[in-house]
Every structure is written in structure tokens, then in C-alpha cells.
């Protein structure tokens, strides 16, 4: 299907944006660009994501003890340093070297903890099983469903047994147990798209918290699916012109829409049109 047709439907990244702030969906749909400043913290996220893609290779090459995994992760880190500016050539153009160095040193400090947690997972589930849970079968596949009125390009899907299931690589904090609500909705949305695209039922997915080396299995519940459909409908309404109420939230402190995002619908509309 041509990409232009896919744009007619809500996409999974809009679901995630909606969960962060519904108004950001409204503005981005109206061609306001959500500017992401390349800070050391943002670079950390980019590096952790690229590093996490190398976890299965590092585990495969290493013996099962923590030191061997740590050594292999350090090799993967060198790969990330060499490849990052090639992969994100547009975003990282003209980036001061100091910013890159700061992010690299923060990520390098995480490697010991990542190795510990991956090593513990291997002790619990076995090396083959851990690799199976995080080795991408495809990266960034385009998934679309007319029935769901939804599209998505997940960072990765994995082959788990006979099925293709979602893998979400997250670079933020890891909850003490389970996964964050937004991650649960994300996994459910991708699972529903996989079902439509591959014709299998998908009962679970995995979230990999890259910063910690934790891998969490997520059972997809009917309520998660219900939420996906509900949010998708709200996004359709926003795209049709419904401006959501402004709710102060943590994202406001670094959102470049603050200048025209006022508390009332009417005052905002008068500034925009
Ligand atoms: S300023 Fe706050 S409420 Fe307005 S769009 Fe940004 S994050 Fe959302």
C-alpha cells in the first residue's frame, strides 16, 4: 500500500504521543513540528537503543558469566560509537563533540548493571531463551490494517516459536515489576497489527528496558486492546478538529508548543486561525 494511504489512519506513534499529551497530537497533525533538541540525555536514548539491538549478539558470543557479557557489551558500545553518526546523520549533523562524549560516558557507566541483569536473566531462563526474546526478526516493518484503521512501524518484531510477536525497546526507567502503562498499550497495538498482517493470534509481547538490561514479558489483555481502539478513535476525532483540553503535564516543561498552547480552546483557536 502506498505510504500516502497509510497516513489516512492513526498510527501507533500517535497513540504513544496521545498518552504523553493529546494536544501534541492536535498540533503535530496540523503541521506544527515537535522540535526535539539534541541534548546529551536525548543522545543517551539513541545510544541505548542502538546498544540494545546488539544485546543478542553480545550474549551469543559471551560465556554465561557477567564479566564475559560486560566485555562483549563494551565491544557493542564501540560499534555504536562508530555507527551512531552514520545512522542518525541528519539529526547529529553539527553536533558538538562534547555533547557526544558526555552521552557516551553516561551510557558506558550503565554497562556493568546491564551485564548483571542480562546475566541474571540467562541464569533464570537460559541463554537461548533470552536471545529468542530479544533478537529482532525484522526491524521497522510497516504494519497496516484497514480493519483496525491503524498503521505502525515498530522498532522490532521477533519470532517466538511459530509466531511473530512485538518487541519494544525502551530507553527510559524500568518499573520495579511489569511494564509501564504506555508500554503495555504500545505492545497491544503492535500485537493487533501483527494479528491482522500475519493471521495469528498474539497473546503476549516483550519490552526490553535497555538502560537496565531487563526484559519483561507482557500478557496482552482484552482491556489493553479496548484502550487501543478507544485512543485510536480519540485520535481520529482530534484529526477531524476536536481540540483536547489542555492538561498540565511533565512534557509541558520541554514542549515547544507552550507558546500557543493556552488553557482554553477558544483562546487557542483564535491564535491559530
Ligand atoms: S504545552 Fe503541555 S499541554 Fe500543551 S501541547 Fe505541550 S505538552 Fe501538551
XYZ file of C-alpha atoms and ligand atoms in Angstrom:
281
model
C 0.000 0.000 0.000
C 1.369 3.476 -0.849
C 2.575 5.404 2.210
C 0.197 8.258 1.338
C -2.774 5.944 2.021
C -1.273 4.777 5.316
C -1.321 8.385 6.515
C -5.133 8.385 6.452
C -5.215 6.141 9.501
C -3.944 6.804 13.007
C -0.535 5.339 13.630
C 0.934 3.725 16.702
C 3.393 6.567 17.324
C 0.356 8.899 17.573
C -1.108 6.567 20.202
C 2.082 6.964 22.219
C 2.076 10.730 21.655
C -1.570 10.844 22.769
C -0.664 9.069 26.013
C 2.014 11.713 26.595
C -0.241 14.644 25.692
C -3.380 14.606 23.467
C -2.787 18.207 22.438
C 0.552 17.304 20.892
C -1.382 15.037 18.504
C -3.556 18.017 17.566
C -0.629 20.320 16.835
C 1.597 17.823 15.039
C -1.337 16.836 12.807
C -1.643 20.496 11.870
C 1.939 20.623 10.663
C 3.451 22.117 13.780
C 6.788 20.453 14.233
C 7.547 18.943 17.612
C 11.181 20.002 17.942
C 13.451 17.604 19.745
C 16.584 19.283 20.983
C 19.642 17.038 20.748
C 20.766 17.123 24.361
C 23.186 14.642 25.993
C 20.090 12.963 27.512
C 18.458 12.549 24.112
C 21.691 11.139 22.714
C 21.818 8.671 25.606
C 18.431 7.352 24.451
C 19.673 6.982 20.870
C 22.817 5.165 22.018
C 20.966 2.864 24.379
C 18.563 1.874 21.622
C 21.418 1.036 19.254
C 23.299 -0.755 22.032
C 20.223 -2.841 22.873
C 19.982 -4.065 19.286
C 23.393 -5.643 19.924
C 22.454 -7.439 23.192
C 21.572 -10.758 21.498
C 24.898 -10.794 19.634
C 26.819 -9.939 22.804
C 25.047 -12.717 24.723
C 25.619 -15.208 21.921
C 29.359 -14.525 21.791
C 29.849 -14.490 25.568
C 30.138 -17.299 28.036
C 27.391 -17.051 30.617
C 29.251 -15.145 33.310
C 28.720 -11.473 33.893
C 32.289 -10.371 33.076
C 32.195 -12.007 29.657
C 28.852 -10.331 28.885
C 30.194 -6.986 30.080
C 33.258 -7.358 27.798
C 31.038 -8.143 24.823
C 28.766 -5.183 25.641
C 31.832 -2.947 25.620
C 32.599 -4.228 22.122
C 28.999 -3.430 21.122
C 29.445 0.043 22.612
C 32.420 0.613 20.328
C 30.210 -0.412 17.391
C 27.549 2.102 18.480
C 30.149 4.876 18.737
C 31.290 4.144 15.226
C 27.824 3.812 13.704
C 25.675 6.386 15.500
C 26.596 9.376 13.362
C 26.116 7.273 10.227
C 22.655 6.068 11.286
C 21.427 9.462 12.526
C 23.402 11.579 10.061
C 20.722 14.285 9.758
C 19.902 14.603 13.456
C 23.524 14.627 14.590
C 24.909 16.954 11.946
C 26.982 19.737 13.545
C 26.660 18.165 16.983
C 29.354 19.458 19.377
C 31.810 16.673 20.190
C 31.482 17.422 23.919
C 27.756 16.509 23.860
C 28.572 13.187 22.217
C 31.333 12.451 24.737
C 29.073 13.226 27.706
C 26.359 10.863 26.437
C 28.908 8.122 25.685
C 30.340 8.234 29.180
C 26.861 8.049 30.790
C 25.897 5.022 28.669
C 29.267 3.346 29.325
C 28.556 3.636 33.068
C 25.341 1.608 32.598
C 27.113 -1.391 31.078
C 28.025 -3.052 34.384
C 24.373 -3.001 35.512
C 23.113 -4.157 32.102
C 25.569 -7.090 32.180
C 24.416 -8.036 35.693
C 20.741 -8.085 34.725
C 21.293 -9.942 31.447
C 23.423 -12.470 33.300
C 20.645 -12.976 35.870
C 18.084 -13.436 33.090
C 20.315 -16.075 31.490
C 20.596 -17.902 34.844
C 16.804 -17.878 35.146
C 15.698 -18.651 31.579
C 18.784 -19.937 29.762
C 20.847 -18.257 27.083
C 18.807 -19.473 24.116
C 15.539 -18.276 25.597
C 16.912 -14.805 26.422
C 18.244 -14.447 22.882
C 14.904 -15.617 21.462
C 13.091 -12.900 23.428
C 15.164 -10.007 22.073
C 16.620 -10.983 18.702
C 14.752 -8.972 16.034
C 13.131 -10.997 13.280
C 12.504 -7.771 11.394
C 13.331 -4.186 12.308
C 10.920 -1.384 11.491
C 8.383 -3.387 9.441
C 5.462 -1.368 8.054
C 2.245 -2.812 9.506
C -1.164 -1.672 8.425
C -4.775 -2.698 8.900
C -7.849 -1.193 7.257
C -9.994 -3.106 9.741
C -8.207 -1.538 12.705
C -7.794 1.802 10.901
C -4.275 1.777 12.238
C -0.701 1.707 10.957
C 2.564 1.184 12.786
C 6.271 0.831 12.243
C 7.557 -0.890 15.400
C 11.287 -0.780 16.105
C 11.345 -4.593 16.028
C 9.293 -7.767 15.944
C 10.655 -11.160 16.992
C 9.946 -14.743 16.028
C 8.884 -16.538 19.159
C 8.072 -20.166 18.484
C 5.738 -20.217 15.494
C 4.567 -16.642 15.970
C 5.752 -13.154 15.228
C 5.349 -11.078 18.387
C 6.177 -7.458 19.357
C 9.416 -6.354 20.966
C 9.503 -2.816 22.299
C 12.924 -1.364 23.117
C 12.535 1.341 25.763
C 15.370 3.528 26.946
C 13.809 5.193 29.982
C 13.448 3.960 33.534
C 12.322 0.425 34.234
C 9.408 -0.170 36.657
C 10.059 -2.404 39.672
C 7.830 -5.040 38.144
C 5.823 -5.476 34.945
C 5.817 -2.672 32.382
C 4.594 0.937 32.269
C 1.033 1.506 31.043
C 2.201 3.268 27.882
C 4.440 0.309 27.029
C 1.523 -2.071 27.563
C -0.665 -0.068 25.150
C 2.178 0.081 22.636
C 2.688 -3.696 22.744
C -1.075 -4.296 22.436
C -1.328 -2.022 19.368
C 1.570 -3.761 17.612
C 0.169 -7.182 18.548
C -3.196 -6.282 16.999
C -1.466 -5.139 13.810
C 0.630 -8.316 13.700
C -2.516 -10.411 14.021
C -4.032 -8.602 11.049
C -0.844 -8.854 8.993
C 0.260 -12.409 9.815
C -3.067 -14.043 10.633
C -2.001 -15.468 14.022
C -3.325 -14.572 17.440
C -0.721 -12.791 19.547
C -1.165 -13.228 23.288
C 1.992 -11.568 24.539
C 4.982 -9.427 23.637
C 8.231 -8.286 25.225
C 9.521 -4.973 26.489
C 13.250 -4.584 26.755
C 14.347 -1.835 29.141
C 17.688 -1.168 27.511
C 19.141 1.080 30.221
C 18.878 -1.730 32.755
C 19.125 -4.846 30.592
C 15.735 -6.012 31.893
C 13.402 -7.974 29.629
C 9.747 -8.146 30.618
C 7.108 -10.365 29.093
C 3.708 -8.683 28.690
C 0.460 -10.618 28.510
C -1.963 -8.720 26.295
C -5.331 -8.343 27.972
C -8.734 -7.522 26.422
C -8.646 -4.194 28.294
C -5.357 -3.277 26.556
C -6.987 -3.920 23.171
C -10.043 -1.912 24.224
C -7.774 1.001 25.165
C -6.003 0.876 21.808
C -9.314 1.167 19.965
C -10.578 3.892 22.281
C -7.436 6.002 21.883
C -7.415 5.448 18.113
C -10.980 6.828 17.927
C -9.987 9.847 20.015
C -7.055 10.495 17.685
C -9.391 10.329 14.686
C -11.585 12.940 16.395
C -8.587 15.159 17.130
C -7.526 14.940 13.494
C -11.060 15.889 12.476
C -10.714 19.099 14.519
C -11.504 18.367 18.163
C -9.023 20.233 20.322
C -8.416 18.347 23.594
C -8.433 20.212 26.900
C -5.018 21.421 27.997
C -3.803 19.417 30.937
C -0.555 20.486 32.545
C 1.809 17.518 32.404
C 5.570 16.803 32.719
C 6.031 17.155 28.928
C 4.992 20.858 29.139
C 8.384 21.789 30.594
C 10.190 20.901 27.349
C 7.386 21.278 24.785
C 7.877 23.889 22.069
C 4.078 24.280 21.680
C 3.884 26.050 25.075
C 3.899 29.480 23.406
C 0.472 28.977 21.812
C -0.939 26.131 23.938
C -3.289 28.063 26.195
C -5.717 26.647 28.695
C -8.928 27.362 26.841
C -9.991 26.024 23.492
C -11.360 29.337 22.207
C -8.286 31.427 23.013
C -6.079 28.877 21.289
C -8.262 28.693 18.219
C -8.239 32.465 17.825
C -4.424 32.490 17.810
C -4.128 29.730 15.299
C -6.721 30.750 12.739
S 2.386 22.692 26.285
Fe 1.823 20.896 27.526
S -0.395 20.637 27.154
Fe 0.396 21.971 25.519
S 0.899 20.582 23.840
Fe 2.769 20.863 25.032
S 2.793 19.168 26.493
Fe 0.710 19.330 25.685
